[in-house]
Amino acid sequence: MKLLIINGPNLNLLGKREPTIYGNQNFIQYYEQLKTDFKNIELDYFQSNHEGELIDKIHDADVKYAGIVLNAAAYTHTSVAIADAISAVNIPVVEVHISNIFKREEFRHVSRIAPFCKGSISGFGLDSYRLGILSLLTEREEIQT
Ligand code: DQA
């Protein structure tokens, strides 16, 4: 089983960016840990600061992956184009956020992508990604951590 993690803008700066909100850990280190923890699944990772590249990757993932764990970052709140890309593919997409977007500024309370996702996970730090993976495995009844 293959799953894809996609991170949107500014998430390449995790570990350095606003550590009081997003923590001190670099995403690549966390991703390596996830690959060790989920040995029975094939995990791939993609990050881009560009909306079109994120859309291309979502299109490209259809067929190739069983699901996507997506942190669209700031595009969550603005992008009809990413929402449409999620609707256009046939694989489940789980929305994740490191911070609890509902505890933050009001503009973050709206997710343009949430209605098109399988579900949303917000506020568990980097472990939101782990929970996102587990939700896709649970859906397929293949929990093997
Ligand atoms: C975020 C929350 C978004 O509001 C913000 O723009 C981000 C990160 C999160 O993971 O908590 O860049 O998606």
mmCIF file of C-alpha atoms and ligand atoms in Angstrom:
data_model
loop_
_atom_site.group_PDB
_atom_site.id
_atom_site.type_symbol
_atom_site.label_atom_id
_atom_site.label_comp_id
_atom_site.label_asym_id
_atom_site.label_seq_id
_atom_site.Cartn_x
_atom_site.Cartn_y
_atom_site.Cartn_z
ATOM 1 C CA MET A 1 0.000 0.000 0.000
ATOM 2 C CA LYS A 2 1.328 3.424 -0.971
ATOM 3 C CA LEU A 3 0.382 6.715 0.707
ATOM 4 C CA LEU A 4 1.506 10.221 -0.153
ATOM 5 C CA ILE A 5 2.067 13.076 2.288
ATOM 6 C CA ILE A 6 1.789 16.531 0.700
ATOM 7 C CA ASN A 7 2.840 19.707 2.477
ATOM 8 C CA GLY A 8 1.981 23.168 1.211
ATOM 9 C CA PRO A 9 3.633 26.573 1.554
ATOM 10 C CA ASN A 10 6.087 27.438 4.312
ATOM 11 C CA LEU A 11 6.047 23.915 5.723
ATOM 12 C CA ASN A 12 9.591 23.458 4.394
ATOM 13 C CA LEU A 13 10.519 25.760 7.300
ATOM 14 C CA LEU A 14 9.179 23.479 10.041
ATOM 15 C CA GLY A 15 11.565 23.459 12.983
ATOM 16 C CA LYS A 16 12.550 27.090 12.345
ATOM 17 C CA ARG A 17 9.163 28.646 11.616
ATOM 18 C CA GLU A 18 7.155 29.954 14.603
ATOM 19 C CA PRO A 19 8.297 27.113 16.911
ATOM 20 C CA THR A 20 5.781 28.049 19.607
ATOM 21 C CA ILE A 21 3.022 27.111 17.140
ATOM 22 C CA TYR A 22 4.629 24.451 14.951
ATOM 23 C CA GLY A 23 7.293 22.957 17.254
ATOM 24 C CA ASN A 24 11.044 22.525 16.894
ATOM 25 C CA GLN A 25 11.181 19.427 14.747
ATOM 26 C CA ASN A 26 12.254 19.406 11.141
ATOM 27 C CA PHE A 27 9.670 17.625 8.956
ATOM 28 C CA ILE A 28 12.207 15.405 7.219
ATOM 29 C CA GLN A 29 13.297 13.945 10.579
ATOM 30 C CA TYR A 30 9.667 13.329 11.494
ATOM 31 C CA TYR A 31 9.000 11.762 8.074
ATOM 32 C CA GLU A 32 11.958 9.367 8.534
ATOM 33 C CA GLN A 33 10.455 8.368 11.890
ATOM 34 C CA LEU A 34 7.055 7.762 10.253
ATOM 35 C CA LYS A 35 8.678 5.513 7.635
ATOM 36 C CA THR A 36 10.292 3.480 10.422
ATOM 37 C CA ASP A 37 7.034 3.302 12.384
ATOM 38 C CA PHE A 38 4.907 2.272 9.392
ATOM 39 C CA LYS A 39 7.194 -0.351 7.877
ATOM 40 C CA ASN A 40 4.400 -2.114 6.039
ATOM 41 C CA ILE A 41 3.345 0.830 3.954
ATOM 42 C CA GLU A 42 5.240 2.762 1.330
ATOM 43 C CA LEU A 43 5.247 6.444 2.230
ATOM 44 C CA ASP A 44 6.236 9.233 -0.138
ATOM 45 C CA TYR A 45 6.569 12.921 0.601
ATOM 46 C CA PHE A 46 6.192 16.067 -1.480
ATOM 47 C CA GLN A 47 6.372 19.725 -0.437
ATOM 48 C CA SER A 48 5.838 22.839 -2.518
ATOM 49 C CA ASN A 49 5.287 26.515 -1.946
ATOM 50 C CA HIS A 50 3.413 26.758 -5.267
ATOM 51 C CA GLU A 51 -0.310 26.127 -5.670
ATOM 52 C CA GLY A 52 -0.049 24.720 -9.218
ATOM 53 C CA GLU A 53 2.631 22.229 -8.196
ATOM 54 C CA LEU A 54 0.425 21.002 -5.357
ATOM 55 C CA ILE A 55 -2.461 20.577 -7.804
ATOM 56 C CA ASP A 56 -0.258 18.686 -10.303
ATOM 57 C CA LYS A 57 0.891 16.356 -7.531
ATOM 58 C CA ILE A 58 -2.700 15.639 -6.400
ATOM 59 C CA HIS A 59 -3.649 14.779 -10.017
ATOM 60 C CA ASP A 60 -0.564 12.643 -10.412
ATOM 61 C CA ALA A 61 -1.271 10.733 -7.177
ATOM 62 C CA ASP A 62 -4.646 9.376 -8.405
ATOM 63 C CA VAL A 63 -4.133 5.680 -9.390
ATOM 64 C CA LYS A 64 -0.544 5.652 -7.994
ATOM 65 C CA TYR A 65 -1.467 6.033 -4.301
ATOM 66 C CA ALA A 66 -4.166 4.608 -2.049
ATOM 67 C CA GLY A 67 -4.605 7.997 -0.357
ATOM 68 C CA ILE A 68 -3.138 11.388 0.434
ATOM 69 C CA VAL A 69 -2.421 13.068 3.764
ATOM 70 C CA LEU A 70 -2.563 16.757 2.847
ATOM 71 C CA ASN A 71 -1.493 19.799 4.807
ATOM 72 C CA ALA A 72 -2.357 22.529 2.320
ATOM 73 C CA ALA A 73 -1.158 25.119 4.889
ATOM 74 C CA ALA A 74 -2.358 28.652 4.041
ATOM 75 C CA TYR A 75 -3.961 27.410 0.783
ATOM 76 C CA THR A 76 -6.442 25.546 2.997
ATOM 77 C CA HIS A 77 -8.173 28.832 3.633
ATOM 78 C CA THR A 78 -8.103 30.250 0.109
ATOM 79 C CA SER A 79 -7.757 27.674 -2.634
ATOM 80 C CA VAL A 80 -10.818 26.684 -4.649
ATOM 81 C CA ALA A 81 -8.339 25.215 -7.158
ATOM 82 C CA ILE A 82 -6.930 22.739 -4.604
ATOM 83 C CA ALA A 83 -10.487 21.913 -3.460
ATOM 84 C CA ASP A 84 -11.358 21.150 -7.107
ATOM 85 C CA ALA A 85 -8.232 18.995 -7.514
ATOM 86 C CA ILE A 86 -9.270 16.941 -4.465
ATOM 87 C CA SER A 87 -12.752 16.486 -5.968
ATOM 88 C CA ALA A 88 -11.244 15.485 -9.293
ATOM 89 C CA VAL A 89 -9.326 12.467 -7.976
ATOM 90 C CA ASN A 90 -10.754 9.140 -6.885
ATOM 91 C CA ILE A 91 -8.520 8.493 -3.892
ATOM 92 C CA PRO A 92 -9.282 9.630 -0.320
ATOM 93 C CA VAL A 93 -7.585 12.809 0.867
ATOM 94 C CA VAL A 94 -7.264 13.513 4.601
ATOM 95 C CA GLU A 95 -6.768 17.142 5.605
ATOM 96 C CA VAL A 96 -4.253 17.657 8.408
ATOM 97 C CA HIS A 97 -2.993 20.646 10.371
ATOM 98 C CA ILE A 98 -0.261 20.787 12.970
ATOM 99 C CA SER A 99 -1.947 23.572 14.942
ATOM 100 C CA ASN A 100 -5.594 23.662 15.952
ATOM 101 C CA ILE A 101 -6.845 26.044 13.270
ATOM 102 C CA PHE A 102 -10.059 26.658 15.225
ATOM 103 C CA LYS A 103 -8.119 28.081 18.191
ATOM 104 C CA ARG A 104 -6.338 30.623 15.996
ATOM 105 C CA GLU A 105 -7.249 33.699 13.940
ATOM 106 C CA GLU A 106 -10.739 33.714 12.450
ATOM 107 C CA PHE A 107 -9.515 33.530 8.848
ATOM 108 C CA ARG A 108 -8.046 30.105 9.683
ATOM 109 C CA HIS A 109 -11.417 28.760 10.833
ATOM 110 C CA VAL A 110 -12.555 28.330 7.246
ATOM 111 C CA SER A 111 -11.258 25.410 5.216
ATOM 112 C CA ARG A 112 -12.075 25.523 1.508
ATOM 113 C CA ILE A 113 -10.832 21.959 1.136
ATOM 114 C CA ALA A 114 -12.571 20.266 4.102
ATOM 115 C CA PRO A 115 -15.889 19.523 2.286
ATOM 116 C CA PHE A 116 -13.974 17.532 -0.345
ATOM 117 C CA CYS A 117 -11.764 15.569 2.044
ATOM 118 C CA LYS A 118 -12.443 12.253 3.719
ATOM 119 C CA GLY A 119 -11.975 14.022 7.058
ATOM 120 C CA SER A 120 -9.907 16.606 8.878
ATOM 121 C CA ILE A 121 -7.372 16.348 11.708
ATOM 122 C CA SER A 122 -6.158 19.509 13.404
ATOM 123 C CA GLY A 123 -4.157 20.390 16.474
ATOM 124 C CA PHE A 124 -2.080 17.326 17.341
ATOM 125 C CA GLY A 125 1.291 18.772 16.405
ATOM 126 C CA LEU A 126 3.249 16.685 13.893
ATOM 127 C CA ASP A 127 1.285 13.669 15.092
ATOM 128 C CA SER A 128 -1.646 14.995 13.033
ATOM 129 C CA TYR A 129 0.176 13.309 10.104
ATOM 130 C CA ARG A 130 0.414 10.012 12.007
ATOM 131 C CA LEU A 131 -3.308 10.190 12.755
ATOM 132 C CA GLY A 132 -3.952 11.001 9.095
ATOM 133 C CA ILE A 133 -2.104 7.849 8.026
ATOM 134 C CA LEU A 134 -3.943 5.772 10.631
ATOM 135 C CA SER A 135 -7.285 7.086 9.377
ATOM 136 C CA LEU A 136 -6.459 5.928 5.837
ATOM 137 C CA LEU A 137 -5.292 2.531 7.117
ATOM 138 C CA THR A 138 -8.401 2.138 9.241
ATOM 139 C CA GLU A 139 -10.539 2.854 6.218
ATOM 140 C CA ARG A 140 -8.808 0.000 4.430
ATOM 141 C CA GLU A 141 -8.764 -2.234 7.549
ATOM 142 C CA GLU A 142 -5.059 -2.740 7.192
ATOM 143 C CA ILE A 143 -3.610 -1.477 10.470
ATOM 144 C CA GLN A 144 -0.096 -2.902 10.686
ATOM 145 C CA THR A 145 2.177 -0.520 12.586
HETATM 146 C C1 DQA B 1 -1.292 24.944 9.152
HETATM 147 C C2 DQA B 1 -2.333 25.996 9.593
HETATM 148 C C3 DQA B 1 -2.522 27.049 8.519
HETATM 149 O O1 DQA B 1 -3.465 28.023 8.954
HETATM 150 C C4 DQA B 1 -1.217 27.772 8.262
HETATM 151 O O2 DQA B 1 -1.365 28.712 7.219
HETATM 152 C C5 DQA B 1 -0.080 26.839 8.005
HETATM 153 C C6 DQA B 1 0.015 25.592 8.749
HETATM 154 C C7 DQA B 1 -0.999 23.920 10.249
HETATM 155 O O3 DQA B 1 -0.431 22.889 9.933
HETATM 156 O O4 DQA B 1 -1.289 24.172 11.435
HETATM 157 O O5 DQA B 1 0.825 27.146 7.221
HETATM 158 O O6 DQA B 1 -1.836 24.238 8.040
#
